Coordinates of C-alpha atoms and ligand atoms in Angstrom, one line a residue:
X1 CA 75.0 -6.2 199.7
X2 CA 76.7 -6.8 196.5
X3 CA 74.7 -4.6 194.0
X4 CA 74.3 -0.9 194.2
X5 CA 71.4 0.5 192.2
X6 CA 71.2 4.3 191.7
X7 CA 67.9 6.1 191.5
X8 CA 68.1 9.6 190.1
X9 CA 65.5 12.3 191.2
X10 CA 63.6 12.0 188.0
X11 CA 63.5 8.1 188.0
X12 CA 60.8 7.5 190.6
X13 CA 59.1 4.8 188.6
X14 CA 57.8 2.3 191.2
X15 CA 56.4 0.1 188.4
X16 CA 59.9 -0.6 187.0
X17 CA 60.7 -4.3 186.6
X18 CA 63.9 -3.7 188.7
X19 CA 61.8 -3.9 191.8
X20 CA 60.6 -7.4 191.1
X21 CA 64.0 -8.9 191.5
X22 CA 66.4 -7.2 193.8
X23 CA 67.9 -9.7 196.1
X24 CA 71.2 -8.4 197.4
X25 CA 70.5 -4.9 196.0
X26 CA 71.0 -1.6 197.8
X27 CA 69.1 1.3 196.3
X28 CA 70.7 4.7 196.7
X29 CA 69.1 8.1 196.3
X30 CA 70.9 11.4 197.0
X31 CA 70.1 15.1 197.4
X32 CA 73.2 16.9 196.1
X33 CA 74.4 20.4 195.4
X34 CA 75.5 19.2 192.0
X35 CA 71.8 19.0 191.1
X36 CA 70.5 22.1 193.0
X37 CA 73.3 24.2 191.5
X38 CA 73.7 23.3 187.8
X39 CA 71.3 26.2 187.2
X40 CA 69.5 28.6 189.6
X41 CA 66.2 26.9 190.3
X42 CA 62.7 27.9 191.5
X43 CA 62.5 27.0 195.1
X44 CA 59.4 24.8 194.5
X45 CA 61.4 22.8 192.0
X46 CA 64.1 21.9 194.5
X47 CA 61.6 21.2 197.3
X48 CA 59.3 19.0 195.2
X49 CA 62.2 17.0 193.8
X50 CA 63.5 16.3 197.3
X51 CA 60.0 15.6 198.7
X52 CA 59.2 13.2 195.9
X53 CA 62.5 11.4 196.3
X54 CA 62.0 11.1 200.1
X55 CA 58.5 9.8 199.7
X56 CA 59.7 7.3 197.1
X57 CA 62.5 6.1 199.4
X58 CA 59.9 5.6 202.2
X59 CA 57.8 3.5 199.8
X60 CA 60.7 1.3 199.0
X61 CA 61.5 0.9 202.7
X62 CA 57.9 0.0 203.4
X63 CA 58.2 -2.7 200.8
X64 CA 61.3 -4.0 202.7
X65 CA 63.8 -2.9 200.1
X66 CA 67.3 -1.9 201.2
X67 CA 67.7 1.8 200.7
X68 CA 70.4 4.4 201.4
X69 CA 69.1 7.9 201.3
X70 CA 71.7 10.7 201.4
X71 CA 70.1 13.9 202.6
X72 CA 71.3 17.3 201.6
X73 CA 72.5 18.0 205.2
X74 CA 74.1 14.6 205.8
X75 CA 77.6 15.4 207.0
X76 CA 79.0 12.5 204.9
X77 CA 77.3 13.9 201.8
X78 CA 80.1 15.1 199.4
X79 CA 77.4 16.8 197.3
X80 CA 78.8 15.2 194.2
X81 CA 77.2 12.2 192.5
X82 CA 80.5 10.8 191.5
X83 CA 82.1 11.1 194.9
X84 CA 79.1 9.8 196.8
X85 CA 78.9 6.7 194.7
X86 CA 82.5 5.9 195.1
X87 CA 82.2 6.3 198.9
X88 CA 79.2 4.0 199.1
X89 CA 80.8 1.4 196.8
X90 CA 83.8 1.3 199.0
X91 CA 82.1 1.4 202.3
X92 CA 79.5 -1.2 201.4
X93 CA 81.9 -3.5 199.5
X94 CA 79.7 -3.3 196.4
X95 CA 80.5 -5.7 193.6
X96 CA 78.3 -4.4 190.9
X97 CA 76.9 -1.0 190.0
X98 CA 73.6 -0.6 188.2
X99 CA 71.7 2.5 187.0
X100 CA 68.8 3.5 184.8
X101 CA 69.6 5.4 181.6
X102 CA 69.4 9.1 182.5
X103 CA 67.2 11.4 180.4
X104 CA 69.7 14.2 180.5
X105 CA 72.8 14.3 178.5
X106 CA 75.0 15.7 181.2
X107 CA 74.1 12.9 183.6
X108 CA 74.3 10.3 180.9
X109 CA 77.9 11.5 180.2
X110 CA 78.8 11.6 183.8
X111 CA 77.6 8.1 184.6
X112 CA 79.2 6.7 181.4
X113 CA 82.4 8.2 182.5
X114 CA 82.0 6.9 186.0
X115 CA 81.5 3.4 184.8
X116 CA 84.4 3.6 182.5
X117 CA 86.7 4.3 185.5
X118 CA 85.0 1.9 187.9
X119 CA 86.9 -1.2 189.0
X120 CA 83.7 -3.3 189.5
X121 CA 81.2 -4.4 187.0
X122 CA 78.4 -2.1 185.9
X123 CA 75.2 -2.3 183.9
X124 CA 72.7 0.2 182.6
X125 CA 68.9 -0.4 182.2
X126 CA 66.1 1.4 180.4
X127 CA 63.8 3.5 182.5
X128 CA 60.8 1.7 181.0
X129 CA 59.0 5.0 180.9
X130 CA 58.7 6.3 177.4
X131 CA 56.9 4.9 174.4
X132 CA 60.0 5.3 172.3
X133 CA 63.7 4.4 172.7
X134 CA 66.3 7.2 172.5
X135 CA 67.1 6.2 168.9
X136 CA 63.6 5.6 167.5
X137 CA 63.0 9.1 166.1
X138 CA 66.4 9.0 164.4
X139 CA 65.5 5.7 162.8
X140 CA 62.1 6.9 161.6
X141 CA 63.7 10.0 159.9
X142 CA 66.8 8.2 158.7
X143 CA 68.1 10.0 155.6
X144 CA 65.5 12.7 155.8
X145 CA 66.3 16.4 156.2
X146 CA 63.0 17.3 157.9
X147 CA 61.8 15.9 161.2
X148 CA 58.1 16.7 161.0
X149 CA 56.3 16.1 164.3
X150 CA 53.1 15.3 162.5
X151 CA 54.8 12.4 160.6
X152 CA 56.2 11.1 163.8
X153 CA 52.9 11.4 165.7
X154 CA 51.0 9.5 163.0
X155 CA 53.5 6.7 163.1
X156 CA 53.1 6.5 166.9
X157 CA 49.4 6.4 166.7
X158 CA 49.6 3.5 164.2
X159 CA 52.4 1.7 166.0
X160 CA 50.7 1.8 169.4
X161 CA 47.2 1.5 167.9
X162 CA 45.8 4.5 169.9
X163 CA 42.4 5.6 168.7
X164 CA 42.8 3.7 165.4
X165 CA 39.6 1.8 164.7
X166 CA 40.1 -0.3 161.5
X167 CA 43.6 1.3 161.4
X168 CA 42.1 4.7 160.6
X169 CA 42.3 7.7 162.9
X170 CA 39.3 8.1 165.2
X171 CA 36.9 10.8 164.0
X172 CA 38.3 10.5 160.4
X173 CA 41.1 13.0 160.8
X174 CA 44.6 13.1 162.4
X175 CA 44.2 16.7 163.5
X176 CA 41.4 18.8 164.9
X177 CA 43.3 22.0 165.5
X178 CA 40.9 24.1 163.5
X179 CA 38.1 23.2 165.9
X180 CA 40.3 23.8 168.9
X181 CA 42.3 26.8 170.0
X182 CA 39.6 29.2 171.0
X183 CA 39.9 32.2 173.3
X184 CA 38.5 31.5 176.8
X185 CA 35.0 32.8 176.7
X186 CA 33.6 32.0 180.1
X187 CA 31.0 29.7 178.5
X188 CA 32.2 26.7 180.6
X189 CA 33.5 27.3 184.2
X190 CA 37.1 26.5 184.8
X191 CA 37.4 23.9 187.6
X192 CA 39.3 24.8 190.7
X193 CA 42.7 23.2 190.0
X194 CA 43.5 20.2 192.2
X195 CA 45.8 21.4 195.0
X196 CA 47.6 18.8 197.2
X197 CA 48.4 21.3 200.0
X198 CA 51.5 19.3 200.9
X199 CA 53.2 20.4 204.1
X200 CA 56.9 20.4 203.1
X201 CA 58.1 22.7 205.9
X202 CA 60.4 19.9 207.1
X203 CA 62.6 20.8 204.1
X204 CA 62.8 24.5 204.8
X205 CA 65.7 24.4 207.2
X206 CA 67.9 21.9 205.4
X207 CA 67.4 23.7 202.0
X208 CA 68.0 27.1 203.4
X209 CA 71.1 26.0 205.3
X210 CA 72.6 24.1 202.3
X211 CA 73.6 27.3 200.6
X212 CA 71.9 26.6 197.2
X213 CA 70.8 29.7 195.3
X214 CA 67.1 29.8 194.4
X215 CA 64.3 32.1 193.6
X216 CA 60.5 32.2 193.4
X217 CA 57.6 31.9 195.9
X218 CA 56.6 29.1 198.1
X219 CA 54.0 28.4 200.8
X220 CA 55.9 25.7 202.7
X221 CA 52.8 24.4 204.4
X222 CA 50.7 24.1 201.2
X223 CA 52.7 23.0 198.2
X224 CA 50.4 22.3 195.3
X225 CA 52.3 19.8 193.3
X226 CA 51.9 16.0 193.4
X227 CA 54.9 14.4 195.2
X228 CA 54.0 10.7 195.2
X229 CA 52.3 8.2 192.9
X230 CA 49.0 8.4 194.7
X231 CA 48.8 12.1 194.2
X232 CA 49.9 11.8 190.6
X233 CA 47.1 9.4 190.0
X234 CA 44.6 11.7 191.7
X235 CA 45.8 14.5 189.5
X236 CA 45.3 12.4 186.4
X237 CA 41.8 11.4 187.5
X238 CA 40.9 15.0 188.2
X239 CA 42.2 16.1 184.8
X240 CA 40.3 13.4 183.0
X241 CA 37.0 14.1 184.6
X242 CA 37.2 17.9 185.0
X243 CA 39.5 19.3 182.3
X244 CA 39.7 16.8 179.4
X245 CA 36.2 17.6 178.2
X246 CA 37.4 21.1 177.3
X247 CA 41.1 20.6 176.9
X248 CA 41.4 20.9 173.1
X249 CA 38.9 23.8 172.8
X250 CA 40.9 26.0 175.1
X251 CA 44.4 24.6 174.9
X252 CA 45.8 27.8 173.4
X253 CA 43.7 30.3 175.5
X254 CA 45.4 32.7 177.9
X255 CA 43.6 34.1 180.9
X256 CA 44.4 36.5 183.7
X257 CA 41.8 34.8 185.9
X258 CA 42.9 31.1 185.4
X259 CA 46.5 30.3 185.5
X260 CA 46.2 26.7 184.3
X261 CA 42.8 26.7 182.6
X262 CA 42.0 23.2 181.4
X263 CA 45.6 22.0 181.3
X264 CA 46.5 18.8 183.2
X265 CA 49.5 20.1 185.2
X266 CA 50.9 16.5 185.0
X267 CA 54.3 17.4 183.5
X268 CA 56.2 17.3 186.8
X269 CA 54.6 13.9 187.8
X270 CA 55.3 12.6 184.3
X271 CA 58.9 13.9 184.1
X272 CA 59.9 12.4 187.4
X273 CA 58.1 9.2 186.3
X274 CA 55.6 9.0 189.1
X275 CA 53.2 8.1 186.3
X276 CA 53.9 6.9 182.8
X277 CA 52.8 8.4 179.5
X278 CA 51.1 5.1 178.6
X279 CA 48.9 5.1 181.6
X280 CA 48.0 8.8 181.1
X281 CA 47.1 8.1 177.5
X282 CA 45.3 4.8 178.1
X283 CA 43.2 6.2 181.0
X284 CA 42.3 9.3 179.0
X285 CA 41.4 7.4 175.9
X286 CA 39.4 4.8 177.9
X287 CA 37.4 7.7 179.4
X288 CA 36.7 9.1 176.0
X289 CA 35.3 5.8 174.7
X290 CA 33.2 5.4 177.9
X291 CA 31.9 8.9 177.8
X292 CA 31.7 10.2 174.2
X293 CA 28.9 12.5 175.4
X294 CA 31.4 14.3 177.7
X295 CA 34.6 14.1 175.7
X296 CA 34.6 14.8 172.0
X297 CA 37.3 13.4 169.7
X298 CA 38.8 16.9 169.2
X299 CA 39.5 17.1 173.0
X300 CA 41.1 13.7 173.4
X301 CA 43.1 14.0 170.1
X302 CA 44.5 17.3 171.2
X303 CA 45.6 15.8 174.5
X304 CA 47.0 12.5 173.1
X305 CA 49.0 14.6 170.6
X306 CA 50.8 16.3 173.5
X307 CA 52.0 13.2 175.2
X308 CA 52.3 10.6 172.4
X309 CA 53.4 13.2 169.9
X310 CA 55.2 16.3 171.2
X311 CA 56.7 14.8 174.4
X312 CA 58.2 11.7 172.7
X313 CA 59.2 13.7 169.6
X314 CA 61.1 16.3 171.7
X315 CA 63.0 13.5 173.5
X316 CA 63.9 11.9 170.1
X317 CA 65.2 15.2 168.8
X318 CA 67.2 15.7 171.9
X319 CA 69.0 12.4 171.7
X320 CA 69.5 12.7 167.9
X321 CA 71.0 16.2 168.1
X322 CA 72.8 16.5 171.4
X323 CA 75.4 17.7 172.3
X324 CA 75.5 20.3 169.5
X325 CA 71.9 21.2 170.0
X326 CA 72.6 23.1 173.2
X327 CA 74.9 25.5 171.5
X328 CA 72.8 26.4 168.4
X329 CA 72.1 30.1 167.8
X330 CA 70.7 30.4 164.3
X331 CA 70.1 34.1 164.5
X332 CA 73.3 34.8 166.5
X333 CA 71.2 36.5 169.2
X334 CA 73.4 38.1 171.9
X335 CA 71.2 40.3 174.0
X336 CA 70.9 39.8 177.8
X337 CA 67.6 38.7 179.3
X338 CA 65.9 41.8 180.9
X339 CA 66.0 41.6 184.7
X340 CA 62.2 41.8 184.9
X341 CA 62.1 38.2 183.7
X342 CA 63.1 37.4 187.3
X343 CA 60.5 39.8 188.9
X344 CA 57.6 40.2 186.6
X345 CA 58.0 44.0 186.9
X346 CA 57.2 45.2 183.4
X347 CA 54.5 47.4 182.0
X348 CA 53.7 44.8 179.4
X349 CA 50.7 43.1 181.0
X350 CA 50.9 39.8 179.1
X351 CA 54.5 39.3 180.4
X352 CA 53.7 40.7 183.8
X353 CA 50.9 38.2 184.3
X354 CA 52.6 35.2 182.8
X355 CA 56.0 35.8 184.6
X356 CA 54.3 36.6 187.9
X357 CA 52.3 33.4 187.7
X358 CA 55.5 31.5 186.9
X359 CA 57.2 32.9 189.9
X360 CA 54.3 32.1 192.1
X361 CA 53.6 28.5 190.9
X362 CA 56.8 27.4 189.1
X363 CA 54.4 26.8 186.2
X364 CA 53.1 28.4 183.1
X365 CA 51.0 26.6 180.5
X366 CA 52.3 26.0 177.0
X367 CA 51.0 29.1 175.3
X368 CA 52.4 31.4 177.9
X369 CA 55.8 29.7 177.6
X370 CA 55.6 29.9 173.8
X371 CA 53.7 32.9 172.8
X372 CA 54.3 35.3 175.6
X373 CA 57.8 34.8 177.2
X374 CA 59.3 32.9 174.3
X375 CA 57.8 35.2 171.7
X376 CA 59.2 38.3 173.4
X377 CA 62.6 36.7 173.8
X378 CA 62.8 35.8 170.2
X379 CA 61.6 39.2 169.0
X380 CA 64.0 41.0 171.2
X381 CA 67.0 38.8 170.1
X382 CA 67.9 37.4 173.5
X383 CA 70.8 35.1 173.7
X384 CA 69.3 31.5 173.7
X385 CA 71.8 30.5 176.5
X386 CA 70.1 33.0 178.7
X387 CA 66.6 32.0 177.6
X388 CA 67.4 28.3 178.3
X389 CA 68.8 29.1 181.7
X390 CA 65.7 31.0 182.7
X391 CA 63.3 28.2 181.5
X392 CA 65.4 25.5 183.0
X393 CA 65.4 27.2 186.4
X394 CA 61.8 28.5 186.7
X395 CA 59.6 25.6 185.7
X396 CA 58.9 22.7 188.0
X397 CA 58.9 20.3 185.0
X398 CA 62.1 21.6 183.5
X399 CA 64.6 18.9 182.6
X400 CA 67.1 19.5 179.9
X401 CA 65.7 17.0 177.4
X402 CA 62.3 18.6 177.2
X403 CA 63.2 22.2 178.1
X404 CA 66.0 22.7 175.6
X405 CA 64.1 21.3 172.6
X406 CA 61.1 23.4 173.4
X407 CA 63.0 26.6 174.3
X408 CA 65.9 26.7 171.9
X409 CA 64.0 24.8 169.3
X410 CA 60.3 25.4 169.2
X411 CA 60.2 28.8 170.8
X412 CA 63.5 30.5 169.8
X413 CA 64.1 28.9 166.4
X414 CA 67.7 28.8 167.4
X415 CA 68.0 25.4 165.8
X416 CA 67.2 26.9 162.4
X417 CA 64.1 24.9 161.9
X418 CA 64.8 21.4 163.2
X419 CA 61.8 21.3 165.6
X420 CA 59.6 24.1 164.1
X421 CA 58.9 24.9 160.5
X422 CA 58.8 28.6 161.3
X423 CA 59.5 30.9 164.2
X424 CA 56.6 31.1 166.7
X425 CA 56.5 34.9 166.9
X426 CA 53.6 37.3 166.8
X427 CA 52.5 40.9 167.2
X428 CA 49.9 42.0 169.7
X429 CA 47.2 40.9 167.4
X430 CA 47.6 37.2 168.2
X431 CA 48.0 37.8 172.0
X432 CA 44.8 39.9 172.0
X433 CA 42.9 37.3 170.0
X434 CA 43.8 34.6 172.5
X435 CA 43.8 36.5 175.9
X436 CA 42.3 39.1 178.1
X437 CA 45.7 40.7 178.7
X438 CA 45.7 43.7 176.3
X439 CA 42.6 45.4 177.7
X440 CA 44.4 46.1 181.0
X441 CA 47.8 46.9 179.6
X442 CA 49.7 50.2 179.8
X443 CA 50.5 49.7 176.1
X444 CA 48.0 50.1 173.2
X445 CA 47.6 46.8 171.3
X446 CA 46.7 48.4 168.0
X447 CA 49.5 50.9 167.8
X448 CA 53.0 50.5 166.3
X449 CA 54.4 53.9 166.9
X450 CA 54.6 56.2 169.9
X451 CA 55.3 56.0 173.6
X452 CA 52.3 53.8 174.3
X453 CA 52.5 51.5 171.3
X454 CA 52.7 47.8 172.1
X455 CA 56.4 46.8 171.8
X456 CA 55.4 43.5 170.2
X457 CA 54.2 45.3 167.1
X458 CA 57.4 47.1 166.0
X459 CA 59.6 44.3 167.3
X460 CA 57.7 41.8 165.2
X461 CA 58.6 43.7 162.0
X462 CA 62.2 44.4 163.2
X463 CA 62.6 40.6 163.8
X464 CA 61.6 39.8 160.2
X465 CA 63.5 42.7 158.7
X466 CA 66.8 41.9 160.5
X467 CA 66.5 38.1 159.9
X468 CA 65.3 38.4 156.3
X469 CA 68.3 36.6 154.7
X470 CA 67.6 33.6 157.0
X471 CA 63.8 33.5 156.7
X472 CA 63.0 34.9 153.3
X473 CA 62.8 31.6 151.6
X474 CA 60.7 29.9 154.2
X475 CA 57.4 29.1 152.4
X476 CA 55.5 29.4 155.7
X477 CA 56.3 33.1 156.2
X478 CA 56.2 34.3 152.7
X479 CA 53.2 36.5 153.4
X480 CA 54.9 38.4 156.1
X481 CA 57.5 39.6 153.6
X482 CA 54.8 40.4 151.1
X483 CA 53.2 42.7 153.6
X484 CA 56.5 44.2 154.6
X485 CA 57.5 44.8 151.0
X486 CA 54.2 46.7 150.5
X487 CA 55.0 49.0 153.4
X488 CA 56.4 52.4 152.4
X489 CA 60.0 53.1 153.1
X490 CA 59.1 56.0 155.3
X491 CA 56.8 53.8 157.4
X492 CA 59.4 51.0 157.6
X493 CA 61.9 53.5 158.9
X494 CA 59.6 54.7 161.6
X495 CA 58.7 51.1 162.7
X496 CA 62.3 50.1 162.7
X497 CA 63.3 53.2 164.7
X498 CA 60.6 52.5 167.2
X499 CA 61.8 48.9 167.6
X500 CA 65.4 50.1 167.9
X501 CA 64.5 52.3 170.8
X502 CA 62.7 49.4 172.5
X503 CA 65.8 47.2 171.9
X504 CA 68.0 49.8 173.5
X505 CA 65.6 50.1 176.4
X506 CA 64.5 46.5 177.2
X507 CA 64.9 47.0 180.9
X508 CA 62.3 49.7 181.1
X509 CA 59.5 48.3 178.9
Ligands
FAD1 C1 59.5 27.5 175.7 C2 59.0 26.2 176.3 C3 59.6 25.6 177.3 C4 59.1 24.3 177.8 N1 59.7 23.7 178.7 C5 59.2 22.5 179.2 C6 59.9 21.8 180.2 O1 61.0 22.2 180.7 N2 59.4 20.6 180.6 C7 58.2 20.1 180.1 O2 57.8 19.1 180.6 N3 57.6 20.8 179.1 C8 58.0 21.9 178.7 N4 57.4 22.6 177.7 C9 56.2 22.0 177.1 C10 54.9 22.3 177.7 O3 54.7 23.7 177.8 C11 54.7 21.8 179.1 O4 54.9 20.4 179.1 C12 53.3 22.0 179.7 O5 53.0 23.4 179.7 C13 53.2 21.4 181.0 O6 51.9 21.7 181.6 P1 50.8 20.6 181.6 O7 51.3 19.4 182.3 O8 49.6 21.3 182.3 O9 50.5 20.3 180.1 P2 49.2 20.0 179.2 O10 48.9 21.1 178.4 O11 48.1 19.4 180.1 O12 49.8 18.8 178.3 C14 49.8 17.4 178.7 C15 51.3 16.9 178.7 O13 51.7 16.9 177.4 C16 53.1 17.0 177.4 N5 53.5 18.2 176.5 C17 52.7 19.1 176.0 N6 53.3 19.9 175.2 C18 54.6 19.5 175.1 C19 55.8 19.9 174.4 N7 55.8 20.9 173.6 N8 56.9 19.2 174.7 C20 56.9 18.1 175.5 N9 55.8 17.7 176.2 C21 54.7 18.3 176.0 C22 53.6 17.3 178.8 O14 54.1 16.2 179.4 C23 52.3 17.7 179.5 O15 52.2 17.4 180.9 C24 57.9 23.8 177.2 C25 57.2 24.6 176.2 C26 57.8 25.7 175.7 C27 57.1 26.4 174.6
SF4_2 S1 49.2 45.4 174.5 FE1 51.1 44.4 173.9 S2 52.3 44.3 175.8 FE2 50.2 44.8 176.4 S3 49.3 42.9 176.9 FE3 48.8 43.3 174.7 S4 50.5 42.3 173.6 FE4 51.2 42.4 175.7

């Protein structure tokens, strides 16, 4: 063998052109502590990554490719990407090293460094996964101070001609948000989410024995997530037929009864590249055109916006702003994350439900991530490093490029407004409007003061009060300060004192 080709755990793209021409190539995949340990992960995340990698390696072997798979419990496994590669290169007398461009900055750096010190030739290839290159967003916004997602999204729709009859947006508008975003009202039944019941118990012993630290629940015999391309395509098909017809309408709804509502649950399969964003968008759009009686334009537009818009946009921001992005802390927040983020044991029902579901499934849908956990963390002034660590560990789909931009950027506003034009924070009013959480809560959603007053209410005002100098001039939040200015000094003092007592007592909320 003269060429060694590295496949990272999130590069399981069987459609890559690499595989069309691989004479004299040895593919290497490895399960390493370097990757299980860079943050404390949910057990389902570790297990599903390993299962998907093993399944991918099997597929390559079945296609008569040469594959070296280094398992976590292999005695020759050094548990380091760098060291394992060096060992293989020497042992197999490799003459050239090839790899696919990593999505994560830390791995990109590591492999750049590796190649710089390598005595043999090396070459890097694109992953052929995204619509955009790493640099494209930077080029679109060259010389601009603002990076509006909406501008980027419209350019993508035009460039890729997605739902653009006569070069105009389908349905006569770019955005149907006003029609969407309803509370779940039981008018249409939520389909039973597709569940692959993968028996992954063969990974229990090696993972438990390897010494990696992890948390969260798992049913080893019935793991729900797609771990190969066939399952990923089934999940996509299920989503299109069962969930897409109501996706937009309920995309912001929150429900105690339904943990993923009409969401696709495709993020893991997408992020490890079992399926591509293009095939997700193309198949969904084709279904919309075939079945306009089932899928209205507001549903499909809402979905396409997530993949072609938000997902590509976040990646572009990541590559434009790293490495400084990962240290941004606009509000200089320093508080520790309350320990109940790791257990769900809080009296606040919205957080209890959303965190418990996250621990059970390694998943929360967007509005839980943004307007429940993220909202609370921002209002409470939690250190964004701690918030990032939690999000990066708990969610099955969490990879730095998409986690950090969403968490530090969109949800914590720690980037000072690169991703979002204003902080996504709210009082209980919004949470009650979009969910069924407040009715069963220990706290009273309409009260600001007193032992049973919902903490979100006073914390909301405290957040705006303490960050006034940084937010005052933001045109999108002017009304908040108008209302606050009208509040009497005596009432302000009571609200701020209530919030202060919550902030001093976060552990016991
Ligand atoms: C604080 C916070 C942290 C997040 N961390 C991650 C993360 O680590 N990994 C991740 O993939 N997504 C992350 N997201 C984005 C989004 O919440 C998830 O992609 C989504 O919940 C995954 O579930 P789904 O596949 O059912 O999504 P759906 O609601 O069905 O959306 C379809 C797809 O659109 C894409 N998408 C939707 N919103 C976003 C977004 N804001 N950014 C990027 N892609 C998007 C995803 O690929 C998703 O699979 C985060 C959002 C927030 C607010
Ligand atoms: S009352 Fe407050 S804490 Fe309770 S569920 Fe509603 S928003 Fe959450």
